[in-house]
Short mmCIF file of C-alpha atoms and ligand atoms in Angstrom, two decimals:
data_model
loop_
_atom_site.label_atom_id
_atom_site.label_comp_id
_atom_site.label_asym_id
_atom_site.label_seq_id
_atom_site.Cartn_x
_atom_site.Cartn_y
_atom_site.Cartn_z
CA MET A 1 -171.94 -165.14 -30.77
CA SER A 2 -175.58 -164.26 -30.11
CA GLU A 3 -178.16 -166.71 -31.46
CA ILE A 4 -180.64 -163.95 -32.21
CA ASN A 5 -180.52 -161.30 -34.88
CA ARG A 6 -182.40 -158.24 -33.63
CA GLN A 7 -183.81 -156.40 -36.63
CA TYR A 8 -185.61 -153.07 -36.72
CA LEU A 9 -188.16 -153.05 -39.51
CA LEU A 10 -190.00 -150.03 -40.85
CA LYS A 11 -193.56 -150.63 -39.69
CA GLN A 12 -195.26 -147.47 -40.87
CA ARG A 13 -194.27 -144.25 -42.59
CA PRO A 14 -193.81 -141.43 -40.08
CA VAL A 15 -196.01 -138.37 -40.20
CA GLY A 16 -194.00 -135.44 -38.86
CA ARG A 17 -191.51 -136.48 -36.20
CA ILE A 18 -190.34 -140.12 -36.17
CA LYS A 19 -192.06 -142.21 -33.48
CA GLU A 20 -190.67 -145.36 -31.88
CA SER A 21 -193.86 -147.08 -33.01
CA ASP A 22 -192.87 -146.43 -36.65
CA PHE A 23 -190.46 -149.35 -36.17
CA GLU A 24 -191.00 -152.93 -35.13
CA ARG A 25 -188.35 -155.15 -33.57
CA LYS A 26 -188.20 -158.66 -34.98
CA ASP A 27 -185.93 -161.32 -33.48
CA SER A 28 -184.75 -163.62 -36.28
CA PRO A 29 -182.18 -166.41 -36.38
CA VAL A 30 -178.66 -165.30 -37.34
CA PRO A 31 -178.50 -165.79 -41.14
CA GLU A 32 -176.21 -168.33 -42.81
CA PRO A 33 -173.98 -166.85 -45.53
CA GLY A 34 -174.59 -168.38 -48.96
CA GLU A 35 -171.90 -168.97 -51.62
CA GLY A 36 -170.03 -165.67 -52.22
CA GLU A 37 -171.60 -164.13 -49.12
CA VAL A 38 -170.12 -162.80 -45.91
CA LEU A 39 -171.77 -162.85 -42.47
CA VAL A 40 -171.07 -159.56 -40.67
CA ARG A 41 -171.61 -158.75 -37.00
CA ASN A 42 -172.61 -155.07 -36.95
CA LEU A 43 -170.68 -153.06 -34.35
CA TYR A 44 -171.64 -149.45 -35.08
CA LEU A 45 -174.61 -147.91 -36.89
CA SER A 46 -174.58 -144.41 -38.35
CA LEU A 47 -177.75 -142.37 -37.69
CA ASP A 48 -178.30 -139.81 -40.44
CA PRO A 49 -180.92 -137.12 -41.16
CA ALA A 50 -181.32 -138.68 -44.62
CA MET A 51 -183.01 -141.66 -42.95
CA ARG A 52 -186.08 -139.48 -42.43
CA GLY A 53 -186.36 -139.08 -46.22
CA TRP A 54 -185.75 -142.80 -46.86
CA MET A 55 -188.80 -143.54 -44.67
CA ASN A 56 -191.08 -141.51 -46.95
CA GLU A 57 -192.81 -142.74 -50.04
CA GLY A 58 -192.02 -140.96 -53.29
CA LYS A 59 -189.20 -140.25 -55.69
CA SER A 60 -185.78 -139.44 -54.27
CA TYR A 61 -182.14 -140.20 -55.03
CA VAL A 62 -182.62 -143.72 -53.60
CA PRO A 63 -185.79 -145.84 -53.40
CA PRO A 64 -187.73 -145.58 -50.13
CA VAL A 65 -187.31 -148.27 -47.45
CA GLN A 66 -190.28 -150.60 -47.94
CA LEU A 67 -192.71 -151.32 -45.11
CA GLY A 68 -191.64 -154.52 -43.34
CA GLU A 69 -188.04 -154.11 -44.57
CA VAL A 70 -185.02 -153.76 -42.25
CA MET A 71 -184.36 -150.04 -41.80
CA ARG A 72 -181.52 -148.94 -44.06
CA GLY A 73 -178.30 -147.71 -42.43
CA LEU A 74 -174.55 -147.58 -42.88
CA THR A 75 -172.66 -149.77 -40.43
CA VAL A 76 -169.18 -150.88 -39.46
CA GLY A 77 -168.87 -154.53 -38.54
CA ARG A 78 -166.66 -157.56 -38.11
CA VAL A 79 -166.68 -160.57 -40.43
CA VAL A 80 -167.92 -163.63 -38.55
CA ARG A 81 -167.94 -166.13 -41.42
CA SER A 82 -166.92 -165.69 -45.04
CA ARG A 83 -167.76 -167.60 -48.19
CA ASP A 84 -166.06 -164.95 -50.32
CA ASP A 85 -162.28 -165.41 -50.77
CA SER A 86 -161.56 -161.70 -50.47
CA PHE A 87 -162.76 -161.55 -46.82
CA SER A 88 -161.68 -163.52 -43.76
CA GLU A 89 -163.07 -163.96 -40.30
CA GLY A 90 -162.12 -160.98 -38.12
CA ASP A 91 -161.87 -158.44 -40.98
CA PHE A 92 -163.50 -155.08 -40.30
CA VAL A 93 -165.89 -153.93 -43.02
CA THR A 94 -168.43 -151.21 -43.82
CA GLY A 95 -171.64 -151.46 -45.77
CA ILE A 96 -175.30 -150.52 -45.90
CA LEU A 97 -176.16 -153.41 -43.60
CA GLY A 98 -179.10 -151.85 -41.79
CA TRP A 99 -180.49 -151.61 -38.28
CA GLN A 100 -179.72 -155.17 -37.19
CA ASP A 101 -177.13 -157.26 -35.36
CA TYR A 102 -176.07 -159.41 -38.31
CA ALA A 103 -176.27 -159.33 -42.09
CA ALA A 104 -175.26 -161.91 -44.70
CA VAL A 105 -174.45 -160.10 -47.94
CA PRO A 106 -172.37 -160.63 -51.10
CA GLY A 107 -168.78 -159.62 -50.44
CA LYS A 108 -168.89 -157.10 -53.30
CA GLN A 109 -171.37 -155.02 -51.27
CA LEU A 110 -168.76 -154.50 -48.53
CA GLY A 111 -165.89 -152.07 -48.18
CA ARG A 112 -162.80 -152.47 -46.02
CA ALA A 113 -162.99 -150.46 -42.81
CA VAL A 114 -160.08 -148.39 -41.55
CA THR A 115 -158.99 -149.08 -37.97
CA GLU A 116 -156.99 -145.86 -37.58
CA PRO A 117 -157.76 -143.50 -35.96
CA SER A 118 -160.73 -145.67 -34.88
CA LEU A 119 -163.47 -147.92 -36.23
CA THR A 120 -166.04 -145.17 -35.71
CA ALA A 121 -163.99 -142.93 -38.04
CA ASN A 122 -165.53 -144.98 -40.87
CA LEU A 123 -168.80 -143.24 -40.02
CA SER A 124 -167.43 -139.80 -39.13
CA LEU A 125 -164.06 -138.59 -40.41
CA MET A 126 -163.85 -140.99 -43.37
CA GLY A 127 -167.57 -141.74 -43.54
CA ILE A 128 -170.45 -139.88 -45.11
CA ALA A 129 -169.81 -136.86 -42.88
CA GLY A 130 -166.18 -136.17 -43.78
CA ARG A 131 -166.64 -136.93 -47.47
CA THR A 132 -169.76 -134.78 -47.70
CA ALA A 133 -168.00 -131.89 -46.02
CA TYR A 134 -164.96 -132.27 -48.29
CA PHE A 135 -166.70 -132.39 -51.67
CA GLY A 136 -169.68 -130.22 -50.75
CA LEU A 137 -167.34 -127.43 -49.72
CA LEU A 138 -164.29 -127.79 -51.96
CA ASP A 139 -165.89 -129.05 -55.15
CA ILE A 140 -169.12 -127.09 -55.11
CA CYS A 141 -167.85 -123.83 -53.59
CA ASP A 142 -164.09 -123.64 -54.30
CA PRO A 143 -163.42 -121.37 -51.26
CA LYS A 144 -160.47 -118.97 -51.52
CA ALA A 145 -158.24 -117.78 -48.66
CA GLY A 146 -159.65 -114.63 -47.10
CA GLU A 147 -163.24 -115.31 -48.14
CA THR A 148 -166.06 -115.51 -45.60
CA VAL A 149 -167.57 -118.98 -45.33
CA LEU A 150 -170.84 -119.40 -43.43
CA VAL A 151 -172.04 -122.86 -42.31
CA SER A 152 -175.49 -123.80 -40.97
CA GLY A 153 -175.93 -126.87 -38.79
CA ALA A 154 -172.36 -126.00 -37.88
CA ALA A 155 -172.05 -128.13 -34.74
CA GLY A 156 -173.32 -131.26 -36.49
CA SER A 157 -171.16 -133.92 -38.02
CA VAL A 158 -170.97 -132.48 -41.54
CA GLY A 159 -171.05 -128.81 -40.47
CA SER A 160 -168.27 -129.09 -37.89
CA ILE A 161 -165.95 -130.63 -40.50
CA VAL A 162 -166.91 -128.08 -43.18
CA GLY A 163 -165.96 -125.18 -40.92
CA GLN A 164 -162.60 -126.70 -40.04
CA ILE A 165 -161.75 -127.43 -43.70
CA ALA A 166 -162.62 -123.83 -44.56
CA ARG A 167 -160.25 -122.64 -41.79
CA ILE A 168 -157.52 -124.92 -43.18
CA LYS A 169 -158.07 -123.23 -46.56
CA GLY A 170 -157.50 -119.82 -44.93
CA CYS A 171 -161.11 -118.63 -44.89
CA ARG A 172 -162.92 -116.65 -42.24
CA VAL A 173 -165.56 -119.04 -40.86
CA ILE A 174 -168.84 -118.31 -39.12
CA GLY A 175 -171.18 -121.04 -37.88
CA ILE A 176 -174.90 -121.15 -37.13
CA ALA A 177 -176.01 -123.54 -34.36
CA GLY A 178 -178.86 -124.05 -31.92
CA THR A 179 -177.33 -123.59 -28.45
CA ASP A 180 -174.83 -121.24 -26.79
CA ALA A 181 -172.77 -124.26 -25.72
CA LYS A 182 -172.48 -125.41 -29.36
CA CYS A 183 -171.52 -121.88 -30.45
CA ALA A 184 -168.83 -121.67 -27.74
CA TRP A 185 -167.49 -125.11 -28.76
CA LEU A 186 -167.23 -124.03 -32.41
CA VAL A 187 -165.18 -120.97 -31.53
CA ASP A 188 -163.16 -122.23 -28.55
CA GLU A 189 -162.45 -125.80 -29.65
CA LEU A 190 -162.75 -125.86 -33.43
CA GLY A 191 -161.33 -122.42 -34.24
CA PHE A 192 -164.37 -120.87 -35.95
CA ASP A 193 -164.11 -117.08 -36.13
CA GLY A 194 -167.62 -116.66 -34.79
CA ALA A 195 -170.93 -118.41 -34.24
CA VAL A 196 -174.58 -117.40 -34.01
CA ASN A 197 -177.33 -119.11 -32.01
CA TYR A 198 -180.27 -119.10 -34.43
CA LYS A 199 -182.72 -119.94 -31.66
CA THR A 200 -182.01 -116.92 -29.46
CA GLU A 201 -180.59 -114.24 -31.78
CA ASP A 202 -182.09 -112.22 -34.61
CA LEU A 203 -180.38 -114.24 -37.35
CA TYR A 204 -180.14 -111.49 -39.94
CA LYS A 205 -178.76 -108.88 -37.53
CA ALA A 206 -176.37 -111.30 -35.85
CA LEU A 207 -175.01 -112.56 -39.18
CA ARG A 208 -174.62 -109.05 -40.53
CA ALA A 209 -172.54 -108.21 -37.47
CA LYS A 210 -170.44 -111.39 -37.72
CA CYS A 211 -170.00 -111.15 -41.52
CA PRO A 212 -169.29 -107.43 -42.05
CA ASP A 213 -167.86 -108.13 -45.54
CA GLY A 214 -170.83 -110.31 -46.56
CA VAL A 215 -170.90 -114.04 -47.31
CA ASP A 216 -168.85 -115.50 -50.16
CA VAL A 217 -169.64 -119.15 -49.50
CA PHE A 218 -172.65 -120.59 -47.71
CA PHE A 219 -172.71 -124.31 -46.87
CA ASP A 220 -176.34 -125.01 -46.03
CA ASN A 221 -177.48 -128.01 -44.01
CA VAL A 222 -180.74 -126.46 -42.85
CA GLY A 223 -182.76 -124.80 -45.66
CA GLY A 224 -186.03 -122.96 -44.95
CA GLU A 225 -185.84 -119.58 -43.22
CA THR A 226 -182.10 -119.88 -42.59
CA LEU A 227 -181.35 -120.12 -46.30
CA ASP A 228 -183.74 -117.28 -47.07
CA THR A 229 -182.06 -115.04 -44.49
CA VAL A 230 -178.55 -115.80 -45.75
CA LEU A 231 -179.57 -114.97 -49.33
CA ARG A 232 -179.84 -111.36 -48.15
CA LEU A 233 -176.17 -111.38 -47.13
CA ILE A 234 -174.39 -112.97 -50.08
CA ASN A 235 -171.69 -111.26 -52.09
CA LEU A 236 -171.09 -110.94 -55.81
CA ARG A 237 -170.29 -114.42 -57.27
CA ALA A 238 -171.20 -116.15 -54.00
CA ARG A 239 -171.46 -119.93 -54.03
CA ILE A 240 -174.11 -121.78 -52.01
CA SER A 241 -173.82 -125.52 -51.43
CA ILE A 242 -177.20 -127.14 -50.81
CA CYS A 243 -176.14 -130.07 -48.67
CA GLY A 244 -179.35 -130.55 -46.71
CA ALA A 245 -182.57 -128.95 -45.57
CA ILE A 246 -183.10 -130.54 -42.16
CA SER A 247 -185.53 -127.82 -41.03
CA THR A 248 -188.05 -129.24 -43.52
CA TYR A 249 -187.56 -133.02 -43.13
CA ASN A 250 -190.36 -133.46 -40.56
CA ALA A 251 -192.63 -130.83 -42.09
CA THR A 252 -196.17 -131.97 -42.85
CA GLU A 253 -196.66 -128.75 -44.83
CA MET A 254 -193.75 -127.20 -46.67
CA PRO A 255 -192.83 -123.65 -45.64
CA PRO A 256 -193.01 -121.01 -48.41
CA GLY A 257 -190.00 -121.04 -50.73
CA PRO A 258 -187.15 -118.55 -50.39
CA GLN A 259 -188.33 -114.99 -50.98
CA ASN A 260 -184.85 -113.65 -51.60
CA ILE A 261 -184.00 -115.72 -54.69
CA ARG A 262 -183.50 -112.49 -56.64
CA SER A 263 -180.30 -112.04 -54.65
CA LEU A 264 -178.79 -114.88 -56.73
CA LEU A 265 -179.58 -112.90 -59.86
CA VAL A 266 -178.32 -109.54 -58.64
CA ASN A 267 -175.13 -111.11 -57.29
CA ARG A 268 -174.58 -113.53 -60.22
CA ALA A 269 -174.40 -116.14 -57.48
CA ARG A 270 -174.68 -119.93 -57.77
CA MET A 271 -176.67 -122.33 -55.62
CA GLU A 272 -176.03 -126.03 -56.25
CA GLY A 273 -177.22 -129.23 -54.65
CA PHE A 274 -175.21 -132.45 -54.52
CA ILE A 275 -175.47 -136.04 -53.31
CA ILE A 276 -172.30 -137.50 -51.85
CA PHE A 277 -172.75 -140.92 -53.54
CA ASP A 278 -172.02 -139.22 -56.90
CA TYR A 279 -168.42 -138.75 -55.68
CA ALA A 280 -167.81 -142.46 -54.94
CA ASP A 281 -164.92 -142.72 -57.41
CA ARG A 282 -163.11 -139.88 -55.57
CA PHE A 283 -163.65 -141.02 -51.96
CA ALA A 284 -159.99 -142.07 -51.63
CA GLU A 285 -158.90 -138.48 -52.35
CA ALA A 286 -161.13 -137.14 -49.58
CA ASP A 287 -160.16 -139.86 -47.11
CA ALA A 288 -156.45 -139.20 -47.60
CA ALA A 289 -156.81 -135.44 -47.06
CA LEU A 290 -159.12 -135.83 -44.07
CA ALA A 291 -156.82 -138.39 -42.44
CA ASP A 292 -153.80 -136.10 -42.91
CA TRP A 293 -155.56 -133.06 -41.44
CA HIS A 294 -156.75 -135.16 -38.51
CA LYS A 295 -153.28 -136.58 -37.91
CA ASP A 296 -151.61 -133.18 -37.86
CA GLY A 297 -154.22 -131.88 -35.38
CA ARG A 298 -155.97 -129.40 -37.69
CA LEU A 299 -159.22 -131.34 -37.96
CA LYS A 300 -161.01 -132.46 -34.81
CA ILE A 301 -163.78 -135.00 -34.88
CA ALA A 302 -166.73 -135.08 -32.52
CA GLU A 303 -168.70 -138.28 -32.12
CA ASP A 304 -171.84 -138.72 -30.08
CA ILE A 305 -172.14 -142.44 -29.32
CA VAL A 306 -175.34 -143.98 -28.00
CA ASP A 307 -175.23 -147.49 -26.53
CA GLY A 308 -177.47 -150.27 -27.79
CA LEU A 309 -179.33 -151.09 -31.00
CA ASP A 310 -182.61 -150.89 -29.07
CA GLU A 311 -181.93 -147.15 -28.54
CA ALA A 312 -181.83 -146.39 -32.28
CA PRO A 313 -185.57 -145.67 -32.75
CA ARG A 314 -185.39 -143.00 -30.01
CA ALA A 315 -181.87 -141.74 -30.67
CA ILE A 316 -182.57 -140.78 -34.28
CA ASN A 317 -184.71 -137.88 -33.09
CA ARG A 318 -181.65 -136.32 -31.45
CA LEU A 319 -180.72 -135.16 -34.96
CA PHE A 320 -183.98 -133.25 -35.19
CA ASP A 321 -184.13 -131.83 -31.65
CA GLY A 322 -180.46 -130.84 -31.85
CA THR A 323 -179.26 -132.80 -28.79
CA ASN A 324 -176.38 -134.37 -30.74
CA THR A 325 -173.01 -132.72 -31.09
CA GLY A 326 -171.02 -134.19 -33.96
CA LYS A 327 -171.58 -137.57 -35.57
CA LEU A 328 -174.46 -139.55 -34.05
CA ILE A 329 -173.56 -143.24 -33.86
CA VAL A 330 -175.17 -146.27 -32.18
CA ARG A 331 -172.80 -148.83 -30.65
CA ILE A 332 -174.44 -152.18 -31.39
CA ALA A 333 -171.79 -154.49 -29.97
CA ASP A 334 -168.40 -154.36 -28.32
CA GLU A 335 -165.48 -154.10 -30.77
CA ALA A 336 -163.46 -156.64 -28.83
CA GLY A 337 -166.30 -159.09 -28.11
N1 NAP B 1 -176.01 -133.98 -49.75
C1 NAP B 1 -175.54 -135.08 -49.19
O1 NAP B 1 -175.05 -136.00 -49.86
C2 NAP B 1 -175.59 -135.19 -47.69
C3 NAP B 1 -174.83 -136.18 -47.02
C4 NAP B 1 -174.87 -136.21 -45.63
C5 NAP B 1 -175.67 -135.30 -44.93
N2 NAP B 1 -176.39 -134.40 -45.63
C6 NAP B 1 -177.22 -133.39 -44.93
O2 NAP B 1 -176.36 -132.64 -44.11
C7 NAP B 1 -177.09 -132.12 -43.01
C8 NAP B 1 -176.34 -132.43 -41.72
O3 NAP B 1 -176.30 -133.84 -41.54
P1 NAP B 1 -175.48 -134.47 -40.33
O4 NAP B 1 -175.46 -135.93 -40.53
O5 NAP B 1 -174.19 -133.75 -40.20
O6 NAP B 1 -176.41 -134.16 -39.08
P2 NAP B 1 -176.00 -133.28 -37.83
O7 NAP B 1 -175.71 -131.90 -38.33
O8 NAP B 1 -174.97 -134.00 -37.05
O9 NAP B 1 -177.34 -133.25 -36.98
C9 NAP B 1 -178.42 -132.49 -37.37
C10 NAP B 1 -178.37 -131.08 -36.74
O10 NAP B 1 -179.27 -130.26 -37.44
C11 NAP B 1 -179.72 -129.23 -36.60
N3 NAP B 1 -181.17 -129.05 -36.79
C12 NAP B 1 -182.16 -129.96 -36.60
N4 NAP B 1 -183.36 -129.43 -36.88
C13 NAP B 1 -183.13 -128.13 -37.24
C14 NAP B 1 -183.97 -127.05 -37.63
N5 NAP B 1 -185.31 -127.20 -37.70
N6 NAP B 1 -183.38 -125.88 -37.94
C15 NAP B 1 -182.05 -125.72 -37.89
N7 NAP B 1 -181.21 -126.70 -37.51
C16 NAP B 1 -181.74 -127.89 -37.20
C17 NAP B 1 -179.43 -129.65 -35.16
O11 NAP B 1 -178.44 -128.77 -34.64
P3 NAP B 1 -178.82 -127.40 -33.87
O12 NAP B 1 -178.70 -127.67 -32.42
O13 NAP B 1 -177.78 -126.47 -34.39
O14 NAP B 1 -180.22 -127.05 -34.26
C18 NAP B 1 -178.86 -131.06 -35.30
O15 NAP B 1 -177.82 -131.32 -34.39
C19 NAP B 1 -178.48 -132.73 -43.09
O16 NAP B 1 -179.35 -131.79 -43.70
C20 NAP B 1 -178.28 -133.92 -44.00
O17 NAP B 1 -179.46 -134.30 -44.65
C21 NAP B 1 -176.38 -134.33 -46.98
#
């Protein structure tokens, strides 16, 4: 066991794109668990676009990370020492344990990690990504067989799962992504019916060609101009799930709001935001379905694993420059070690 606990603290609030210098590494002693606490060795850290919002000041669905505080993050880890009877040394757990090697926390703040199909599945298939895709699509949009489902950020961790669930439900699925290679992967590997590269194609024209019957369901991870363009293509009683708006997370000045809002009115359509934590009491339902679809080969999971906690301050920007495919994860320590 290492003697040092590397911790990445939020040093300053980013302006625009996250800089490495927005974080500070502090080497602390490994903490001792108090009564009722569990000492966890973090093995994997999930990197999420939401982290950009947590670094800002201001009102949101969770309080901001404070300056000087360990950067917030969901991890999977192994119990090293336990002073809570419900956990034993060697157990695998998940929790919001942050960008650090070790955390000593009350046992009630931990969840049990699955080991099948893998430990990283706690951050992808049965983590925030899979659950967000499941509820954000099925609960908010109720897609019906034969409908056209359009997904932005389609080659990302949430988007790639959304598209595959929509296919499982018998929908026609079109994805929007930022490279030709991602578009080819969506169609050739994940079974999407089509994909559009928003960086090289005229988005409106390309989507009109790929969605000749219009869009019944739009799962939006991107916001901004993409959302505005899709509003022009929606059908009567369309449902739009506002999952994220990553195109605006680094913006120092907000782009103008959607100009095509009237399309919601004309089409009696619904646009609804959601936060996955509101579904916590139904996570087991999502996990069971996702695990089954994965087991029978209908749902593929892509993970993009970066080695080393010290890479996290750089790696997080891969979410914003689009160099990740699937769930971006940092491997902090060896599972077996
Ligand atoms: N509502 C919730 O509870 C909830 C929960 C989890 C995640 N989310 C949201 O879901 C979205 C996806 O999250 P994720 O974890 O699955 O990340 P991800 O999709 O794996 O990674 C982000 C992707 O966004 C795309 N992107 C980045 N900047 C963009 C821009 N300016 N315009 C268009 N696309 C851009 C990039 O792909 P390209 O190469 O295609 O550009 C990048 O790979 C995010 O908006 C996130 O905030 C919401």
